[in-house]
Coordinates of C-alpha atoms in Angstrom, one line a residue:
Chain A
X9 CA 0.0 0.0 0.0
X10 CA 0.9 3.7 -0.3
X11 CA 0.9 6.6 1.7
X12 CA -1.2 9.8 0.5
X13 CA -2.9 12.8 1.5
X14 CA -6.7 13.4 0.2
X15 CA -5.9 16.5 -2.4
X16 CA -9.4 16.9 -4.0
X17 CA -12.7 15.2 -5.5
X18 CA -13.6 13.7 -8.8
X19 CA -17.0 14.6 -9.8
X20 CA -18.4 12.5 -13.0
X21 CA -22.0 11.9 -14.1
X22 CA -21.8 9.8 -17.3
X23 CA -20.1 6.8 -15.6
X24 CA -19.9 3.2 -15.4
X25 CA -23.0 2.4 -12.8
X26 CA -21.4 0.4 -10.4
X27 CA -19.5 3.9 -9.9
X28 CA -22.6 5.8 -8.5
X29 CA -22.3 6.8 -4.9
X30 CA -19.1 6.0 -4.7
X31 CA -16.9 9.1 -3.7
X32 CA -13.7 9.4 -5.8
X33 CA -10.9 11.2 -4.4
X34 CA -7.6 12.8 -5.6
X35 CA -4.9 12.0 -3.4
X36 CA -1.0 12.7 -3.8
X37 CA 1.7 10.1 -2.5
X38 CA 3.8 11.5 0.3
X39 CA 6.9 10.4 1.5
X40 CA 8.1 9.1 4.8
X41 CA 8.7 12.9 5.8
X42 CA 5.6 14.0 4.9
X43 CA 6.9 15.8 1.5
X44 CA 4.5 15.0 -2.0
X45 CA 5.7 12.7 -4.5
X46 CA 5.2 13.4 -8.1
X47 CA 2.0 12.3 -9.6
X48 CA -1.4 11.3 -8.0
X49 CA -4.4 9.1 -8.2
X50 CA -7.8 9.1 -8.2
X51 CA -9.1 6.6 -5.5
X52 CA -12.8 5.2 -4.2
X53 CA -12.8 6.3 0.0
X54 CA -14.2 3.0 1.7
X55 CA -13.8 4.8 5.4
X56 CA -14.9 8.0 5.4
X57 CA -11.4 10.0 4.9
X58 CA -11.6 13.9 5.0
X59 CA -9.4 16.5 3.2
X60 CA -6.2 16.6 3.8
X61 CA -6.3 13.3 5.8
X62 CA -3.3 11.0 5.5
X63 CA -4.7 8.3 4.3
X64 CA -3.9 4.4 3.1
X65 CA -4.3 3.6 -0.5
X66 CA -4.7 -0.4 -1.8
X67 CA -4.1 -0.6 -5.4
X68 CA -4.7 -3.3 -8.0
X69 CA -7.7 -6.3 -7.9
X70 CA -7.4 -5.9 -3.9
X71 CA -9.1 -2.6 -4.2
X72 CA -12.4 -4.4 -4.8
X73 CA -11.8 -6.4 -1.6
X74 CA -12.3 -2.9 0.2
X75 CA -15.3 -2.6 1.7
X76 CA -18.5 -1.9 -1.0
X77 CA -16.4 -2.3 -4.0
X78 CA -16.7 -6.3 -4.8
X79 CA -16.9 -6.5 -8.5
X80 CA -16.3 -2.6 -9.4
X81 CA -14.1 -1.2 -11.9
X82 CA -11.7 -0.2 -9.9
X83 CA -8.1 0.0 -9.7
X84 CA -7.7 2.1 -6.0
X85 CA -9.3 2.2 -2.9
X86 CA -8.5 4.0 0.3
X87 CA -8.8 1.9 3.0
X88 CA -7.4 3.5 6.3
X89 CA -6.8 7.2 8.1
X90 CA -3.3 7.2 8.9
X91 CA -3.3 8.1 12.8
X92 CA 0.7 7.9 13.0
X93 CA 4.0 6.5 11.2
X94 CA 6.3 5.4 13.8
X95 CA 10.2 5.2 11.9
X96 CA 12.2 3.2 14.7
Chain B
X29 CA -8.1 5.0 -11.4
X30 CA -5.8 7.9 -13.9
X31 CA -7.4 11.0 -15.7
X32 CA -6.6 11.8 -19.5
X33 CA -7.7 13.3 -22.5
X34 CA -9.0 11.2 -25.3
X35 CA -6.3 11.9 -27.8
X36 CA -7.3 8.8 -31.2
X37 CA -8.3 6.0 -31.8
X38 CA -6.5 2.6 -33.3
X39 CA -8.6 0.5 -35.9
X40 CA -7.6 -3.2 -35.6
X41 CA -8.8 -5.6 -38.3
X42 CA -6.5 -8.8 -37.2
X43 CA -7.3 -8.9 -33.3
X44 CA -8.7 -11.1 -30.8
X45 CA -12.6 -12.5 -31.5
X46 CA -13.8 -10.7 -28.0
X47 CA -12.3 -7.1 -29.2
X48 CA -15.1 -7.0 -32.1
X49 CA -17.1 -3.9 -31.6
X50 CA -14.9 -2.7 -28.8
X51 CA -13.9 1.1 -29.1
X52 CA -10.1 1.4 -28.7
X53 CA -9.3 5.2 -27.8
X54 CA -6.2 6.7 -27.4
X55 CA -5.7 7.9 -24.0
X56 CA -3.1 10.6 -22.8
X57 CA -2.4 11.0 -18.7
X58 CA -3.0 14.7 -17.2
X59 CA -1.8 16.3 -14.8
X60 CA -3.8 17.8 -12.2
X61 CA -3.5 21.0 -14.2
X62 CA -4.8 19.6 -17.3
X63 CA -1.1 19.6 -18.8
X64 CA 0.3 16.4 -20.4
X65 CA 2.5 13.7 -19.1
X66 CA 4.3 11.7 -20.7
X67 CA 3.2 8.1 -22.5
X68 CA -0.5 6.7 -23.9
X69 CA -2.4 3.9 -23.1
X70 CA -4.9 2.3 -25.1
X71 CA -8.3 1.9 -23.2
X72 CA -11.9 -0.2 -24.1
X73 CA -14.5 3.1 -23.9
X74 CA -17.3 1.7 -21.7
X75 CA -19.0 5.2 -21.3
X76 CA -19.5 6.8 -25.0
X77 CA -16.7 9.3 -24.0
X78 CA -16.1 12.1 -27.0
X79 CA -12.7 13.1 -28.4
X80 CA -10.7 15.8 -25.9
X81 CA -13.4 14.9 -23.3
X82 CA -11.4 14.4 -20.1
X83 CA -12.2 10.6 -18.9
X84 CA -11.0 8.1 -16.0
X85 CA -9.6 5.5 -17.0
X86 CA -8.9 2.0 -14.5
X87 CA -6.3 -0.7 -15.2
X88 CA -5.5 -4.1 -14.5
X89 CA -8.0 -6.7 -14.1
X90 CA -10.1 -4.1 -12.8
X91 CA -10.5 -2.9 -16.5
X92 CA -12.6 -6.2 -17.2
X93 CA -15.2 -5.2 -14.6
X94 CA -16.2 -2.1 -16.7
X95 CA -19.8 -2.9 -18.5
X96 CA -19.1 -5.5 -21.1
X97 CA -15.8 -6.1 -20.8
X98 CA -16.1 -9.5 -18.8
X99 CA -13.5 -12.2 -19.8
X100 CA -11.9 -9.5 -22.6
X101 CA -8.3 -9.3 -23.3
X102 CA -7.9 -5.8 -22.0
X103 CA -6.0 -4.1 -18.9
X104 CA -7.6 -0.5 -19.4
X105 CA -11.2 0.8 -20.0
X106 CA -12.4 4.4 -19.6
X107 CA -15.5 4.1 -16.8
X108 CA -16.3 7.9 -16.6
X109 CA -16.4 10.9 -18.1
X110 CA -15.1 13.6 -15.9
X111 CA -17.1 17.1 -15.2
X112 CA -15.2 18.8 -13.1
X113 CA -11.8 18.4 -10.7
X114 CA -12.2 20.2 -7.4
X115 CA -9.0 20.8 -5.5
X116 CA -9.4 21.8 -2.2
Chain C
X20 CA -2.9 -1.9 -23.5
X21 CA 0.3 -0.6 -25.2
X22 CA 1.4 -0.5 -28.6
X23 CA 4.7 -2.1 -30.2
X24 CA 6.4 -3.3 -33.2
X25 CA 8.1 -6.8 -33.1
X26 CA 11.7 -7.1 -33.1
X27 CA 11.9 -10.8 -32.6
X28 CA 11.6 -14.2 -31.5
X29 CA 12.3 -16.0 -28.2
X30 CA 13.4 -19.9 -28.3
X31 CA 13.1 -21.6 -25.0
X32 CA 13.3 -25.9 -25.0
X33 CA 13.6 -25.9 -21.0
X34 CA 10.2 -23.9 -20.3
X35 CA 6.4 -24.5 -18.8
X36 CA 4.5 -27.3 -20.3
X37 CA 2.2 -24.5 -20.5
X38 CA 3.9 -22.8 -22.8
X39 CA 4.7 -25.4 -25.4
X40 CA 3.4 -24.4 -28.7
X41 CA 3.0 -20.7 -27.8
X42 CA 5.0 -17.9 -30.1
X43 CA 7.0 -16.2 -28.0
X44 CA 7.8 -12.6 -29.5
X45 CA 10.2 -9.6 -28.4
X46 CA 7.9 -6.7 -28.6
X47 CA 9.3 -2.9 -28.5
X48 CA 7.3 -0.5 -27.4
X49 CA 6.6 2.8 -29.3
X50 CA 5.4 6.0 -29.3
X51 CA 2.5 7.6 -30.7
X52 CA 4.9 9.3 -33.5
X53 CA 6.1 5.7 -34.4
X54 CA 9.3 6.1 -32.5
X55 CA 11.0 3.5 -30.0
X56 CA 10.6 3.7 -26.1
X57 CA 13.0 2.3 -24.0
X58 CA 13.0 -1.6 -22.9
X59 CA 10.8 -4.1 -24.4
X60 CA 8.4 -7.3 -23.0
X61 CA 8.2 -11.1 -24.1
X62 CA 4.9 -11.4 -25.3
X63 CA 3.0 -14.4 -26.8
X64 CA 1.4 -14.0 -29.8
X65 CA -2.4 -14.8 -30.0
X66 CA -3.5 -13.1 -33.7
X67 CA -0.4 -14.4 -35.9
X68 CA 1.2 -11.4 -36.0
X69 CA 4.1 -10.9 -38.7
X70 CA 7.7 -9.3 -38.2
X71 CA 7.6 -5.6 -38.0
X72 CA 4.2 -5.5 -38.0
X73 CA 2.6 -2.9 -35.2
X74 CA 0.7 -4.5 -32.4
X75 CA -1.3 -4.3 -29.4
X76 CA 0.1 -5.8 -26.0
X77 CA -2.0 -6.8 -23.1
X78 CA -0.2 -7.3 -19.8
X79 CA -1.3 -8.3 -16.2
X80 CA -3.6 -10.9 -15.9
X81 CA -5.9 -10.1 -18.7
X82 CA -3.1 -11.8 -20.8
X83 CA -4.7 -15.0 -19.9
X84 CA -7.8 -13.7 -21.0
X85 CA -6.2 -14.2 -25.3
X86 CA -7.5 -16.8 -27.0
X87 CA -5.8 -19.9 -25.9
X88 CA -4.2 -18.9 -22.9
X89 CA -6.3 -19.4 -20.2
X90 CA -4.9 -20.4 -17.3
X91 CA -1.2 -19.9 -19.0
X92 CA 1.5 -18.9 -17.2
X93 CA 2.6 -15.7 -19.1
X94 CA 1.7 -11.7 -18.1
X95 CA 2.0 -10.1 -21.7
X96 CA 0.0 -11.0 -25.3
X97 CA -0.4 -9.7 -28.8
X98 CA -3.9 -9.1 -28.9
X99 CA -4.3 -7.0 -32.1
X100 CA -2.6 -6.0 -35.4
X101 CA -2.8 -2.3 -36.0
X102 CA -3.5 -1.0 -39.1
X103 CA -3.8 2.1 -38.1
X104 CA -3.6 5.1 -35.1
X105 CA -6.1 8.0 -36.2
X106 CA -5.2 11.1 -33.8
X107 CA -7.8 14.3 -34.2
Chain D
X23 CA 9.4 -10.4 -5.0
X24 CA 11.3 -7.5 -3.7
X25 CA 13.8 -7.3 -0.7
X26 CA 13.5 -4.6 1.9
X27 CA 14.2 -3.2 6.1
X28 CA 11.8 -2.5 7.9
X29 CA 11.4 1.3 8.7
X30 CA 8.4 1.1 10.8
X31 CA 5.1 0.7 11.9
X32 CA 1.7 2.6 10.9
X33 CA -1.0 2.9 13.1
X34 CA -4.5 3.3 11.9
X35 CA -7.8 3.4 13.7
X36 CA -10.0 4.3 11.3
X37 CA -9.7 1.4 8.9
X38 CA -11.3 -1.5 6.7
X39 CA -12.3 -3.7 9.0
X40 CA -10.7 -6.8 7.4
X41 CA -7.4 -5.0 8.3
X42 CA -8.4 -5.0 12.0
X43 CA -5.2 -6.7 14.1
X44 CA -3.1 -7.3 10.8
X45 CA 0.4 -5.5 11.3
X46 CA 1.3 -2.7 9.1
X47 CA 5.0 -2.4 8.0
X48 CA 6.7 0.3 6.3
X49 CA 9.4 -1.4 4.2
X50 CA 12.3 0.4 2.1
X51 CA 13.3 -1.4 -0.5
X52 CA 17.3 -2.4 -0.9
X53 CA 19.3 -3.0 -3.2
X54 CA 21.4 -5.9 -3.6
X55 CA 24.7 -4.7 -1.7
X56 CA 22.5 -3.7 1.4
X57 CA 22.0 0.0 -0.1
X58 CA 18.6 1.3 -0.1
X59 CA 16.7 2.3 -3.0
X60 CA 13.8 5.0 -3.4
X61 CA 10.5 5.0 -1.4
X62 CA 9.0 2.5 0.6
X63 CA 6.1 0.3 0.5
X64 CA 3.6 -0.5 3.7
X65 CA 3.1 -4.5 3.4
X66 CA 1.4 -6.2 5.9
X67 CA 3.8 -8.8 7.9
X68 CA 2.5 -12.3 7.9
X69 CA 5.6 -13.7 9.3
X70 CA 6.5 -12.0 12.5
X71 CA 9.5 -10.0 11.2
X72 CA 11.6 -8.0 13.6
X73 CA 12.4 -4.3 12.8
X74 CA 15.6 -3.5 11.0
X75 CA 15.5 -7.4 9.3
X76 CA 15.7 -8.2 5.8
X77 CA 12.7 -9.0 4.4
X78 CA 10.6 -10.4 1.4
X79 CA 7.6 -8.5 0.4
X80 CA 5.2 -10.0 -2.2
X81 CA 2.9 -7.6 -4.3
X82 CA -0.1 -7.3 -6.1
X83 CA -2.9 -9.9 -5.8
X84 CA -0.7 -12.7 -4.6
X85 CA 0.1 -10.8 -1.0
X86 CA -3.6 -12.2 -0.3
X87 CA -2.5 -15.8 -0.5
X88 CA 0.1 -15.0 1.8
X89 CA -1.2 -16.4 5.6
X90 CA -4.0 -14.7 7.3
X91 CA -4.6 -12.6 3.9
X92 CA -7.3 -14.4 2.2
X93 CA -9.9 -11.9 0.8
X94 CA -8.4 -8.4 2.8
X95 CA -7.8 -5.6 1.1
X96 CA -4.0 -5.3 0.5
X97 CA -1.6 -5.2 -2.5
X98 CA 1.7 -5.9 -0.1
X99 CA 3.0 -8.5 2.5
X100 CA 5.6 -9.8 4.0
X101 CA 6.0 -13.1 3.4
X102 CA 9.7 -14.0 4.5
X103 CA 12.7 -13.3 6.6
X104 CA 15.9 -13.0 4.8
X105 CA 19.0 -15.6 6.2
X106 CA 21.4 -14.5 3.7
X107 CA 21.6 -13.5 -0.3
X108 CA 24.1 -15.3 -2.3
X109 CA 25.4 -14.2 -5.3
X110 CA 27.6 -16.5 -7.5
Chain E
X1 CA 7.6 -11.3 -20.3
X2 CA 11.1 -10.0 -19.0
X3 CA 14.4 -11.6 -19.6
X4 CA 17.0 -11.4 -16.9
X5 CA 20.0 -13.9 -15.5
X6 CA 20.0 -15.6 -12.6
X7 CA 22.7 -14.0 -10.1
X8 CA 22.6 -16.1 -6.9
X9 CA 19.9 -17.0 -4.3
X10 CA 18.0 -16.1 -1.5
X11 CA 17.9 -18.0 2.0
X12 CA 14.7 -17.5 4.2
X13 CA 13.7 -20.1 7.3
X14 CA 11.3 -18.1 8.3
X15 CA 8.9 -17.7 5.8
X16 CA 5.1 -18.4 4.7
X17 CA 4.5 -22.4 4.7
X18 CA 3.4 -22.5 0.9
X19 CA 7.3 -21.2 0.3
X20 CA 9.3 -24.2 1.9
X21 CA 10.6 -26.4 -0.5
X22 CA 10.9 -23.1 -3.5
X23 CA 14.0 -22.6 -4.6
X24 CA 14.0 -18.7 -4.5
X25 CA 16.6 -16.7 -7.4
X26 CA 17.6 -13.4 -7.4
X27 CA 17.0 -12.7 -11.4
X28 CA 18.8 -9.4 -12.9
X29 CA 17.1 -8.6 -15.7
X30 CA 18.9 -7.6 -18.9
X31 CA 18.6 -5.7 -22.7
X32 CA 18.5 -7.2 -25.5
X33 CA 21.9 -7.0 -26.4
X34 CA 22.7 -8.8 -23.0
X35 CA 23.9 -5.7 -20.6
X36 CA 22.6 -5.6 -17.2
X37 CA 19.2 -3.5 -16.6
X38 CA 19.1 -1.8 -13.2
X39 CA 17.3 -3.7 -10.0
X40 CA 16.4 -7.0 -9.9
X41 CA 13.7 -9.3 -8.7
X42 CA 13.7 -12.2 -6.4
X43 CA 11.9 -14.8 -8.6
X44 CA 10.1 -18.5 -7.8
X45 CA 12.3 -21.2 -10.1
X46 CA 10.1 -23.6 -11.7
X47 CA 11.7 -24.8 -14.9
X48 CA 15.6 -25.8 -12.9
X49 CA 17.1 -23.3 -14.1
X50 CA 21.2 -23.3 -14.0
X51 CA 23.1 -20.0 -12.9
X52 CA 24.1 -17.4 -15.0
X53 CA 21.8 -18.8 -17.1
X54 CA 19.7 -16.5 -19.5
X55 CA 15.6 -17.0 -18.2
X56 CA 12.1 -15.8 -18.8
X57 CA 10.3 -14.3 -16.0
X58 CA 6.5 -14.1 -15.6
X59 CA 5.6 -11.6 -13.1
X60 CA 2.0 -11.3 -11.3
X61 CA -1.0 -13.5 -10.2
X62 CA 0.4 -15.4 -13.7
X63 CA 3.1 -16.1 -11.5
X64 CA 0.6 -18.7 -9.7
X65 CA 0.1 -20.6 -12.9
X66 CA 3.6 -21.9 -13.0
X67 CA 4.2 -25.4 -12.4
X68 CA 4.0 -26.2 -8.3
X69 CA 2.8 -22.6 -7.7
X70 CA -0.9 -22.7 -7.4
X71 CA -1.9 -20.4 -4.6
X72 CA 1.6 -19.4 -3.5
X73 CA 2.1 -16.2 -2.3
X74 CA 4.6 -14.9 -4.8
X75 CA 4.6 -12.8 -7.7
X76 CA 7.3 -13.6 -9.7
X77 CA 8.3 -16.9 -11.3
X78 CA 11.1 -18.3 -13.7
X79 CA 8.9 -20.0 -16.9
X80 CA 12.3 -20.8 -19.2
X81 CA 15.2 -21.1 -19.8
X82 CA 16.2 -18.9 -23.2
X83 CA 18.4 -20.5 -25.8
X84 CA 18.7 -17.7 -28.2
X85 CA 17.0 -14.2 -29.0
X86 CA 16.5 -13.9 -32.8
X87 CA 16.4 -10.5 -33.7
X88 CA 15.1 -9.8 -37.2

C-alpha cells in the first residue's frame, strides 16, 4: 500500500453504474517525511477520509476487496486514516 | 483510477474474437492542471466518452469489470467521463 | 494496453508445459509518432502477428484472458494487429 | 518479489475492518549490496518480522495468499525473513 | 515477459509455509543485447534453471500458474530457460 494525503474530489455523471455513490478522491503520494511525491491518483474512500487526511491507498484487484467495492471497476481504494508512522 | 484526455483511436482488423465492436481510444495521462504527461495507453471506452473529453480510466484486471468487458483481453477501460476536478 | 512493433523471437526448449506451442515474440514499445521507447516485454502471440508488423500488448492478468491462454503462465500477449492510429 | 528493512510501523484506527489486528510495516526497499533504494512500501507482515530485518515483500494480488490474507484488502505482504543473499 | 540472468539466491527459514521447498533466485534482468538492466527481482524457479543462465520471468497472479505454484504467495516466477534471441 501507499501513503497519501486526500488532495481533492472527482466529480463525473456519465459513468460506469457500479460507480454511483461512490466518492472518488484525488490523493498525492507522500513520502516518509511528509513531502508530496510526483504524480497522484484518483481513488474510491471505503472509510470516510476527510481532506487533507493522511490516508492508506490499496491498489490493484485488492481494491475491490475494500469494503463496497466487490466487482467494481476499480483499480484504487483507500482503505485507512493514517493516525501515525512510527520510523524506529 | 488515472485522468486523460482522449487523444485517437487505433482500428484493428486482425485482433482477438472478443475485441469485435470494442472502441479502442487513445488515452493521454494529465496532470492535475490539465497539462500532459508523458506516454498513452490504449483503453476499451465503456462510457460513450467524446474526443478531448477528459475521462478516467482504471487498469488491470479491474479494467474487465467495466460494462461488457467481462472475460476480454484488455487491462484499461475508460469508466467515466469527468465534469469537473475540485482541489481543495 | 500498449502498442509495439516486433523485433523478434524468443526460443526456449527448457520452459512450462504450458507454454509449449505458444509464439513467443520480443515486442518494442513505441510512441504515438512511431518512435522507440526504451526496454521491451516477451509477449505471446495470439492473432499471428508478422515481423515488424505494429501491435497491441495486453499485460497483467488479462493476458490469460487471449484466446488460448487461459490459465497460461505468461503476463503479456499480442492481442491486435494495427492498421492504423487516427489522432484528431 | 522485492527485498526490503523494515522502517516502521503505521497505526491506523479508522480502517477496513478486514485490516483489524493485521500488522502494518513500512518497508524500504534495498538493493542488492544492502543499499537502499527509493521510497518504501507499507506491506502487511505475515511472518512476525523484527524491525531492522531483511525481508521479502510480495505484491499485487498474490500478497492475499500470503497467511492470514485471504480476501483483505492489500496489495503488499511480507511473506519471508531473509537468512542470507548469495550471489555467485 | 522480461528476460533477466540468474545471479545467486536467496535463504529464508522463516517464511510463509506455501514457500518451503521453492527454490527462490535473485533474477537481474537484462537488454536485449545482453547488458545488465538496473534492480532485480527475487523470482520463484520452476523450470531448474542453471546459474548465470539466461531466463524468462512471468511476473503477477500469472506467476501462480507456473508449475507447483498454485496459490503461493509470490509474484514472480522463472517460466524458461532462453536458448537464443532472434532478432530480425
Amino acid at each position: 500500500m501507499i501513503i497519501g494525503r486526500i488532495l481533492g474530489t472527482v466529480v463525473s455523471t456519465q459513468k460506469d453504474e457500479r460507480l454511483v455513490g461512490k466518492k472518488l478522491l484525488i490523493v498525492k503520494p507522500i513520502n516518509l517525511d511528509g513531502s508530496d511525491q510526483s504524480g497522484y491518483v484518483v481513488a474510491v474512500d471505503t472509510v470516510g477520509a476527510g481532506f487533507h487526511e493522511k490516508v492508506m491507498v490499496v491498489g490493484g484487484s485488492s481494491a475491490r476487496m475494500a469494503d463496497g467495492n466487490k466487482d467494481c471497476p476499480i483499480d484504487s481504494a483507500i482503505i485507512g486514516v493514517i493516525d501515525t508512522i512510527d520510523l524506529t
